[in-house]
Amino acid sequence: MRKSSHVQYDIEYHIVWTTKYRYKILHGRVAERVRELIRQSCNSMNVTIIKGSIGKEHVHLLISCPPSLAVSKIVQQLKGKTSKVLLSEYKELKKRYWGQHLWASGYFCRSVGTVTKEIIKEYIENQTDEYEENFKILS
């Protein structure tokens, strides 16, 4: 459970994205730089990296983020910043990715949690015995 000034939250996402054309470019100095840039961006957005890995052509992240941040904005920031910096710092990447896009356009995202949908339904169902069409009014 994490806290900010007015909210407690436990929101975790598994995010995966790949290099454009699945080129195997994420190794050595480039992979280390990607990791460094992702860490910096996550810190600036108040996103916690729980676990991460960088493969030859993809990035896996398990993150926790505040409810004020949309996962699409997080991914946009991470992919955008890393692409811009890597293409400016590594000339060999600039030659391969002449169109200014290092990453493939999509990404995978799945929310992660320890509470199942069934547990939440049961919790809500047991709040009171007054209900109307699966949406109770608690008195």
GROMACS .gro file of N, CA and C in nm:
model
  417
    1MET      N    1   0.084  -0.118   0.000
    1MET     CA    2   0.000   0.000   0.000
    1MET      C    3   0.089   0.124   0.000
    2ARG      N    4   0.059   0.216  -0.088
    2ARG     CA    5   0.134   0.341  -0.097
    2ARG      C    6   0.043   0.457  -0.060
    3LYS      N    7   0.103   0.568  -0.020
    3LYS     CA    8   0.024   0.683   0.023
    3LYS      C    9   0.076   0.810  -0.042
    4SER      N   10  -0.017   0.900  -0.068
    4SER     CA   11   0.021   1.038  -0.099
    4SER      C   12  -0.063   1.125  -0.007
    5SER      N   13  -0.068   1.254  -0.030
    5SER     CA   14  -0.130   1.343   0.067
    5SER      C   15  -0.277   1.312   0.095
    6HIS      N   16  -0.353   1.269  -0.004
    6HIS     CA   17  -0.497   1.248   0.018
    6HIS      C   18  -0.548   1.112  -0.028
    7VAL      N   19  -0.458   1.020  -0.054
    7VAL     CA   20  -0.504   0.892  -0.107
    7VAL      C   21  -0.410   0.779  -0.066
    8GLN      N   22  -0.467   0.662  -0.046
    8GLN     CA   23  -0.391   0.540  -0.030
    8GLN      C   24  -0.422   0.454  -0.151
    9TYR      N   25  -0.321   0.390  -0.207
    9TYR     CA   26  -0.346   0.313  -0.329
    9TYR      C   27  -0.252   0.193  -0.338
   10ASP      N   28  -0.295   0.098  -0.417
   10ASP     CA   29  -0.215  -0.020  -0.448
   10ASP      C   30  -0.246  -0.057  -0.593
   11ILE      N   31  -0.189   0.019  -0.684
   11ILE     CA   32  -0.215   0.002  -0.827
   11ILE      C   33  -0.085  -0.043  -0.892
   12GLU      N   34  -0.090  -0.161  -0.953
   12GLU     CA   35   0.029  -0.214  -1.018
   12GLU      C   36  -0.004  -0.257  -1.160
   13TYR      N   37   0.091  -0.235  -1.250
   13TYR     CA   38   0.075  -0.271  -1.390
   13TYR      C   39   0.197  -0.348  -1.439
   14HIS      N   40   0.171  -0.448  -1.522
   14HIS     CA   41   0.278  -0.516  -1.597
   14HIS      C   42   0.272  -0.457  -1.737
   15ILE      N   43   0.383  -0.397  -1.781
   15ILE     CA   44   0.389  -0.328  -1.910
   15ILE      C   45   0.503  -0.387  -1.992
   16VAL      N   46   0.476  -0.410  -2.120
   16VAL     CA   47   0.577  -0.461  -2.212
   16VAL      C   48   0.569  -0.382  -2.341
   17TRP      N   49   0.684  -0.341  -2.394
   17TRP     CA   50   0.687  -0.282  -2.528
   17TRP      C   51   0.812  -0.329  -2.600
   18THR      N   52   0.808  -0.321  -2.732
   18THR     CA   53   0.915  -0.376  -2.815
   18THR      C   54   0.978  -0.269  -2.903
   19THR      N   55   1.097  -0.301  -2.952
   19THR     CA   56   1.163  -0.214  -3.048
   19THR      C   57   1.091  -0.227  -3.182
   20LYS      N   58   1.099  -0.123  -3.261
   20LYS     CA   59   1.038  -0.125  -3.393
   20LYS      C   60   1.107  -0.233  -3.476
   21TYR      N   61   1.029  -0.309  -3.547
   21TYR     CA   62   1.075  -0.422  -3.630
   21TYR      C   63   1.142  -0.532  -3.548
   22ARG      N   64   1.129  -0.523  -3.417
   22ARG     CA   65   1.189  -0.620  -3.325
   22ARG      C   66   1.340  -0.634  -3.345
   23TYR      N   67   1.405  -0.527  -3.385
   23TYR     CA   68   1.550  -0.530  -3.397
   23TYR      C   69   1.610  -0.552  -3.259
   24LYS      N   70   1.711  -0.638  -3.250
   24LYS     CA   71   1.775  -0.673  -3.123
   24LYS      C   72   1.886  -0.573  -3.092
   25ILE      N   73   1.847  -0.456  -3.047
   25ILE     CA   74   1.943  -0.346  -3.024
   25ILE      C   75   1.967  -0.317  -2.876
   26LEU      N   76   1.890  -0.379  -2.788
   26LEU     CA   77   1.898  -0.346  -2.645
   26LEU      C   78   1.997  -0.437  -2.574
   27HIS      N   79   2.124  -0.402  -2.585
   27HIS     CA   80   2.230  -0.476  -2.517
   27HIS      C   81   2.345  -0.380  -2.487
   28GLY      N   82   2.430  -0.420  -2.396
   28GLY     CA   83   2.546  -0.339  -2.362
   28GLY      C   84   2.511  -0.200  -2.313
   29ARG      N   85   2.582  -0.100  -2.368
   29ARG     CA   86   2.563   0.040  -2.325
   29ARG      C   87   2.421   0.089  -2.350
   30VAL      N   88   2.362   0.045  -2.461
   30VAL     CA   89   2.226   0.091  -2.495
   30VAL      C   90   2.127   0.041  -2.390
   31ALA      N   91   2.136  -0.085  -2.351
   31ALA     CA   92   2.045  -0.141  -2.250
   31ALA      C   93   2.063  -0.070  -2.115
   32GLU      N   94   2.188  -0.044  -2.078
   32GLU     CA   95   2.214   0.027  -1.953
   32GLU      C   96   2.156   0.168  -1.956
   33ARG      N   97   2.167   0.233  -2.070
   33ARG     CA   98   2.113   0.369  -2.085
   33ARG      C   99   1.961   0.368  -2.080
   34VAL      N  100   1.898   0.268  -2.142
   34VAL     CA  101   1.752   0.257  -2.136
   34VAL      C  102   1.708   0.241  -1.991
   35ARG      N  103   1.775   0.153  -1.916
   35ARG     CA  104   1.741   0.133  -1.776
   35ARG      C  105   1.755   0.262  -1.696
   36GLU      N  106   1.863   0.334  -1.719
   36GLU     CA  107   1.885   0.461  -1.649
   36GLU      C  108   1.775   0.563  -1.682
   37LEU      N  109   1.740   0.574  -1.809
   37LEU     CA  110   1.637   0.670  -1.850
   37LEU      C  111   1.499   0.633  -1.795
   38ILE      N  112   1.468   0.504  -1.794
   38ILE     CA  113   1.340   0.459  -1.737
   38ILE      C  114   1.335   0.490  -1.589
   39ARG      N  115   1.443   0.465  -1.518
   39ARG     CA  116   1.447   0.496  -1.374
   39ARG      C  117   1.426   0.645  -1.349
   40GLN      N  118   1.494   0.730  -1.426
   40GLN     CA  119   1.479   0.875  -1.411
   40GLN      C  120   1.335   0.918  -1.437
   41SER      N  121   1.277   0.869  -1.545
   41SER     CA  122   1.140   0.908  -1.579
   41SER      C  123   1.041   0.861  -1.473
   42CYS      N  124   1.057   0.739  -1.426
   42CYS     CA  125   0.966   0.688  -1.323
   42CYS      C  126   0.978   0.770  -1.195
   43ASN      N  127   1.099   0.803  -1.155
   43ASN     CA  128   1.118   0.887  -1.036
   43ASN      C  129   1.049   1.021  -1.051
   44SER      N  130   1.061   1.082  -1.169
   44SER     CA  131   1.001   1.214  -1.191
   44SER      C  132   0.848   1.209  -1.190
   45MET      N  133   0.791   1.093  -1.223
   45MET     CA  134   0.644   1.079  -1.224
   45MET      C  135   0.589   1.018  -1.095
   46ASN      N  136   0.676   0.989  -0.999
   46ASN     CA  137   0.636   0.923  -0.875
   46ASN      C  138   0.583   0.782  -0.901
   47VAL      N  139   0.646   0.714  -0.995
   47VAL     CA  140   0.613   0.575  -1.030
   47VAL      C  141   0.723   0.487  -0.972
   48THR      N  142   0.683   0.381  -0.902
   48THR     CA  143   0.778   0.289  -0.841
   48THR      C  144   0.798   0.169  -0.931
   49ILE      N  145   0.924   0.138  -0.961
   49ILE     CA  146   0.955   0.017  -1.037
   49ILE      C  147   0.970  -0.097  -0.937
   50ILE      N  148   0.880  -0.194  -0.944
   50ILE     CA  149   0.886  -0.309  -0.855
   50ILE      C  150   0.985  -0.411  -0.911
   51LYS      N  151   0.979  -0.432  -1.041
   51LYS     CA  152   1.070  -0.525  -1.109
   51LYS      C  153   1.077  -0.483  -1.255
   52GLY      N  154   1.188  -0.510  -1.319
   52GLY     CA  155   1.202  -0.477  -1.459
   52GLY      C  156   1.309  -0.560  -1.525
   53SER      N  157   1.298  -0.573  -1.656
   53SER     CA  158   1.404  -0.639  -1.732
   53SER      C  159   1.405  -0.583  -1.873
   54ILE      N  160   1.524  -0.585  -1.930
   54ILE     CA  161   1.541  -0.538  -2.067
   54ILE      C  162   1.596  -0.653  -2.148
   55GLY      N  163   1.517  -0.702  -2.243
   55GLY     CA  164   1.562  -0.807  -2.334
   55GLY      C  165   1.627  -0.742  -2.454
   56LYS      N  166   1.667  -0.822  -2.549
   56LYS     CA  167   1.735  -0.770  -2.669
   56LYS      C  168   1.643  -0.681  -2.752
   57GLU      N  169   1.510  -0.710  -2.750
   57GLU     CA  170   1.419  -0.629  -2.831
   57GLU      C  171   1.293  -0.587  -2.757
   58HIS      N  172   1.292  -0.597  -2.625
   58HIS     CA  173   1.173  -0.556  -2.550
   58HIS      C  174   1.208  -0.514  -2.407
   59VAL      N  175   1.113  -0.444  -2.347
   59VAL     CA  176   1.124  -0.398  -2.208
   59VAL      C  177   1.004  -0.452  -2.131
   60HIS      N  178   1.029  -0.512  -2.014
   60HIS     CA  179   0.924  -0.558  -1.922
   60HIS      C  180   0.934  -0.473  -1.797
   61LEU      N  181   0.822  -0.420  -1.750
   61LEU     CA  182   0.820  -0.346  -1.624
   61LEU      C  183   0.702  -0.389  -1.540
   62LEU      N  184   0.724  -0.401  -1.411
   62LEU     CA  185   0.616  -0.414  -1.314
   62LEU      C  186   0.627  -0.288  -1.229
   63ILE      N  187   0.525  -0.203  -1.238
   63ILE     CA  188   0.530  -0.072  -1.172
   63ILE      C  189   0.411  -0.053  -1.080
   64SER      N  190   0.427   0.039  -0.988
   64SER     CA  191   0.318   0.087  -0.904
   64SER      C  192   0.309   0.237  -0.928
   65CYS      N  193   0.187   0.285  -0.951
   65CYS     CA  194   0.171   0.428  -0.981
   65CYS      C  195   0.052   0.487  -0.907
   66PRO      N  196   0.055   0.618  -0.885
   66PRO     CA  197  -0.059   0.684  -0.821
   66PRO      C  198  -0.182   0.682  -0.912
   67PRO      N  199  -0.301   0.688  -0.855
   67PRO     CA  200  -0.424   0.684  -0.935
   67PRO      C  201  -0.441   0.806  -1.025
   68SER      N  202  -0.367   0.911  -1.001
   68SER     CA  203  -0.377   1.031  -1.084
   68SER      C  204  -0.308   1.016  -1.218
   69LEU      N  205  -0.230   0.909  -1.235
   69LEU     CA  206  -0.157   0.887  -1.360
   69LEU      C  207  -0.222   0.777  -1.443
   70ALA      N  208  -0.250   0.807  -1.568
   70ALA     CA  209  -0.301   0.706  -1.660
   70ALA      C  210  -0.183   0.624  -1.712
   71VAL      N  211  -0.203   0.495  -1.724
   71VAL     CA  212  -0.095   0.409  -1.771
   71VAL      C  213  -0.051   0.450  -1.912
   72SER      N  214  -0.142   0.498  -1.993
   72SER     CA  215  -0.106   0.542  -2.129
   72SER      C  216  -0.008   0.659  -2.125
   73LYS      N  217  -0.026   0.749  -2.030
   73LYS     CA  218   0.066   0.863  -2.015
   73LYS      C  219   0.203   0.818  -1.964
   74ILE      N  220   0.204   0.720  -1.877
   74ILE     CA  221   0.331   0.667  -1.827
   74ILE      C  222   0.410   0.605  -1.942
   75VAL      N  223   0.344   0.519  -2.020
   75VAL     CA  224   0.412   0.454  -2.132
   75VAL      C  225   0.456   0.557  -2.235
   76GLN      N  226   0.371   0.655  -2.262
   76GLN     CA  227   0.406   0.761  -2.357
   76GLN      C  228   0.533   0.833  -2.313
   77GLN      N  229   0.542   0.866  -2.186
   77GLN     CA  230   0.659   0.934  -2.131
   77GLN      C  231   0.784   0.846  -2.140
   78LEU      N  232   0.770   0.720  -2.100
   78LEU     CA  233   0.885   0.630  -2.100
   78LEU      C  234   0.937   0.604  -2.241
   79LYS      N  235   0.847   0.572  -2.332
   79LYS     CA  236   0.890   0.543  -2.470
   79LYS      C  237   0.941   0.669  -2.539
   80GLY      N  238   0.874   0.780  -2.518
   80GLY     CA  239   0.912   0.905  -2.583
   80GLY      C  240   1.049   0.954  -2.541
   81LYS      N  241   1.072   0.957  -2.410
   81LYS     CA  242   1.200   1.008  -2.360
   81LYS      C  243   1.314   0.916  -2.400
   82THR      N  244   1.297   0.785  -2.382
   82THR     CA  245   1.405   0.693  -2.415
   82THR      C  246   1.437   0.698  -2.565
   83SER      N  247   1.335   0.705  -2.647
   83SER     CA  248   1.358   0.711  -2.792
   83SER      C  249   1.435   0.836  -2.830
   84LYS      N  250   1.391   0.948  -2.781
   84LYS     CA  251   1.455   1.076  -2.815
   84LYS      C  252   1.601   1.078  -2.773
   85VAL      N  253   1.628   1.037  -2.650
   85VAL     CA  254   1.764   1.042  -2.598
   85VAL      C  255   1.854   0.940  -2.668
   86LEU      N  256   1.805   0.817  -2.685
   86LEU     CA  257   1.888   0.714  -2.748
   86LEU      C  258   1.922   0.749  -2.892
   87LEU      N  259   1.825   0.801  -2.966
   87LEU     CA  260   1.852   0.836  -3.106
   87LEU      C  261   1.948   0.955  -3.116
   88SER      N  262   1.950   1.041  -3.016
   88SER     CA  263   2.044   1.153  -3.021
   88SER      C  264   2.184   1.112  -2.974
   89GLU      N  265   2.193   1.013  -2.885
   89GLU     CA  266   2.323   0.975  -2.828
   89GLU      C  267   2.395   0.865  -2.907
   90TYR      N  268   2.321   0.779  -2.974
   90TYR     CA  269   2.381   0.664  -3.043
   90TYR      C  270   2.357   0.676  -3.194
   91LYS      N  271   2.462   0.713  -3.264
   91LYS     CA  272   2.451   0.737  -3.409
   91LYS      C  273   2.412   0.610  -3.485
   92GLU      N  274   2.457   0.493  -3.436
   92GLU     CA  275   2.421   0.368  -3.504
   92GLU      C  276   2.270   0.342  -3.500
   93LEU      N  277   2.204   0.387  -3.394
   93LEU     CA  278   2.059   0.374  -3.385
   93LEU      C  279   1.990   0.473  -3.478
   94LYS      N  280   2.045   0.591  -3.487
   94LYS     CA  281   1.987   0.695  -3.574
   94LYS      C  282   1.989   0.648  -3.720
   95LYS      N  283   2.094   0.576  -3.760
   95LYS     CA  284   2.101   0.523  -3.897
   95LYS      C  285   1.995   0.416  -3.920
   96ARG      N  286   1.977   0.329  -3.822
   96ARG     CA  287   1.880   0.219  -3.836
   96ARG      C  288   1.737   0.270  -3.827
   97TYR      N  289   1.712   0.364  -3.737
   97TYR     CA  290   1.578   0.418  -3.716
   97TYR      C  291   1.572   0.561  -3.766
   98TRP      N  292   1.586   0.579  -3.895
   98TRP     CA  293   1.591   0.712  -3.954
   98TRP      C  294   1.461   0.789  -3.940
   99GLY      N  295   1.350   0.721  -3.912
   99GLY     CA  296   1.220   0.787  -3.900
   99GLY      C  297   1.189   0.840  -3.761
  100GLN      N  298   1.288   0.841  -3.671
  100GLN     CA  299   1.273   0.895  -3.536
  100GLN      C  300   1.186   0.811  -3.444
  101HIS      N  301   1.160   0.686  -3.480
  101HIS     CA  302   1.078   0.599  -3.394
  101HIS      C  303   1.158   0.474  -3.358
  102LEU      N  304   1.201   0.466  -3.234
  102LEU     CA  305   1.279   0.352  -3.187
  102LEU      C  306   1.189   0.236  -3.146
  103TRP      N  307   1.072   0.269  -3.091
  103TRP     CA  308   0.983   0.168  -3.036
  103TRP      C  309   0.866   0.140  -3.132
  104ALA      N  310   0.818   0.016  -3.127
  104ALA     CA  311   0.696  -0.018  -3.201
  104ALA      C  312   0.581   0.063  -3.143
  105SER      N  313   0.477   0.082  -3.220
  105SER     CA  314   0.372   0.177  -3.179
  105SER      C  315   0.288   0.130  -3.060
  106GLY      N  316   0.269   0.002  -3.039
  106GLY     CA  317   0.182  -0.045  -2.931
  106GLY      C  318   0.258  -0.087  -2.807
  107TYR      N  319   0.184  -0.139  -2.711
  107TYR     CA  320   0.242  -0.195  -2.590
  107TYR      C  321   0.140  -0.288  -2.526
  108PHE      N  322   0.186  -0.372  -2.435
  108PHE     CA  323   0.099  -0.462  -2.358
  108PHE      C  324   0.089  -0.407  -2.217
  109CYS      N  325  -0.029  -0.413  -2.161
  109CYS     CA  326  -0.048  -0.369  -2.023
  109CYS      C  327  -0.153  -0.457  -1.956
  110ARG      N  328  -0.123  -0.499  -1.835
  110ARG     CA  329  -0.220  -0.574  -1.755
  110ARG      C  330  -0.210  -0.527  -1.611
  111SER      N  331  -0.324  -0.503  -1.550
  111SER     CA  332  -0.322  -0.467  -1.408
  111SER      C  333  -0.291  -0.592  -1.327
  112VAL      N  334  -0.228  -0.571  -1.213
  112VAL     CA  335  -0.185  -0.681  -1.129
  112VAL      C  336  -0.239  -0.656  -0.989
  113GLY      N  337  -0.285  -0.760  -0.925
  113GLY     CA  338  -0.334  -0.741  -0.789
  113GLY      C  339  -0.346  -0.872  -0.715
  114THR      N  340  -0.363  -0.860  -0.586
  114THR     CA  341  -0.377  -0.979  -0.502
  114THR      C  342  -0.523  -1.007  -0.471
  115VAL      N  343  -0.609  -0.916  -0.507
  115VAL     CA  344  -0.752  -0.932  -0.482
  115VAL      C  345  -0.820  -0.964  -0.615
  116THR      N  346  -0.895  -1.073  -0.617
  116THR     CA  347  -0.964  -1.111  -0.740
  116THR      C  348  -1.097  -1.038  -0.753
  117LYS      N  349  -1.150  -1.041  -0.872
  117LYS     CA  350  -1.280  -0.980  -0.898
  117LYS      C  351  -1.388  -1.046  -0.810
  118GLU      N  352  -1.377  -1.176  -0.790
  118GLU     CA  353  -1.475  -1.248  -0.707
  118GLU      C  354  -1.472  -1.200  -0.562
  119ILE      N  355  -1.353  -1.174  -0.509
  119ILE     CA  356  -1.341  -1.125  -0.371
  119ILE      C  357  -1.405  -0.987  -0.359
  120ILE      N  358  -1.383  -0.901  -0.456
  120ILE     CA  359  -1.442  -0.767  -0.452
  120ILE      C  360  -1.595  -0.777  -0.462
  121LYS      N  361  -1.645  -0.860  -0.552
  121LYS     CA  362  -1.790  -0.878  -0.564
  121LYS      C  363  -1.850  -0.928  -0.432
  122GLU      N  364  -1.783  -1.025  -0.370
  122GLU     CA  365  -1.832  -1.078  -0.243
  122GLU      C  366  -1.829  -0.971  -0.134
  123TYR      N  367  -1.724  -0.892  -0.130
  123TYR     CA  368  -1.714  -0.784  -0.031
  123TYR      C  369  -1.829  -0.686  -0.049
  124ILE      N  370  -1.854  -0.644  -0.172
  124ILE     CA  371  -1.962  -0.549  -0.200
  124ILE      C  372  -2.097  -0.612  -0.166
  125GLU      N  373  -2.115  -0.737  -0.203
  125GLU     CA  374  -2.241  -0.807  -0.179
  125GLU      C  375  -2.272  -0.818  -0.031
  126ASN      N  376  -2.170  -0.832   0.051
  126ASN     CA  377  -2.190  -0.851   0.194
  126ASN      C  378  -2.195  -0.721   0.274
  127GLN      N  379  -2.195  -0.607   0.209
  127GLN     CA  380  -2.202  -0.479   0.281
  127GLN      C  381  -2.335  -0.461   0.350
  128THR      N  382  -2.442  -0.503   0.287
  128THR     CA  383  -2.575  -0.494   0.344
  128THR      C  384  -2.666  -0.589   0.267
  129ASP      N  385  -2.783  -0.617   0.319
  129ASP     CA  386  -2.871  -0.707   0.246
  129ASP      C  387  -2.976  -0.632   0.163
  130GLU      N  388  -2.971  -0.500   0.155
  130GLU     CA  389  -3.060  -0.423   0.069
  130GLU      C  390  -2.989  -0.399  -0.063
  131TYR      N  391  -3.058  -0.432  -0.174
  131TYR     CA  392  -2.995  -0.410  -0.304
  131TYR      C  393  -3.100  -0.397  -0.412
  132GLU      N  394  -3.057  -0.341  -0.522
  132GLU     CA  395  -3.143  -0.332  -0.639
  132GLU      C  396  -3.056  -0.350  -0.763
  133GLU      N  397  -3.076  -0.459  -0.832
  133GLU     CA  398  -3.006  -0.490  -0.957
  133GLU      C  399  -2.855  -0.473  -0.950
  134ASN      N  400  -2.791  -0.544  -0.859
  134ASN     CA  401  -2.645  -0.550  -0.848
  134ASN      C  402  -2.577  -0.416  -0.814
  135PHE      N  403  -2.654  -0.317  -0.771
  135PHE     CA  404  -2.593  -0.189  -0.734
  135PHE      C  405  -2.663  -0.140  -0.607
  136LYS      N  406  -2.602  -0.166  -0.495
  136LYS     CA  407  -2.665  -0.140  -0.366
  136LYS      C  408  -2.656   0.005  -0.326
  137ILE      N  409  -2.752   0.047  -0.248
  137ILE     CA  410  -2.747   0.177  -0.182
  137ILE      C  411  -2.729   0.148  -0.034
  138LEU      N  412  -2.617   0.192   0.019
  138LEU     CA  413  -2.588   0.167   0.161
  138LEU      C  414  -2.651   0.277   0.244
  139SER      N  415  -2.726   0.239   0.347
  139SER     CA  416  -2.790   0.341   0.428
  139SER      C  417  -2.709   0.376   0.550
   0.00000   0.00000   0.00000
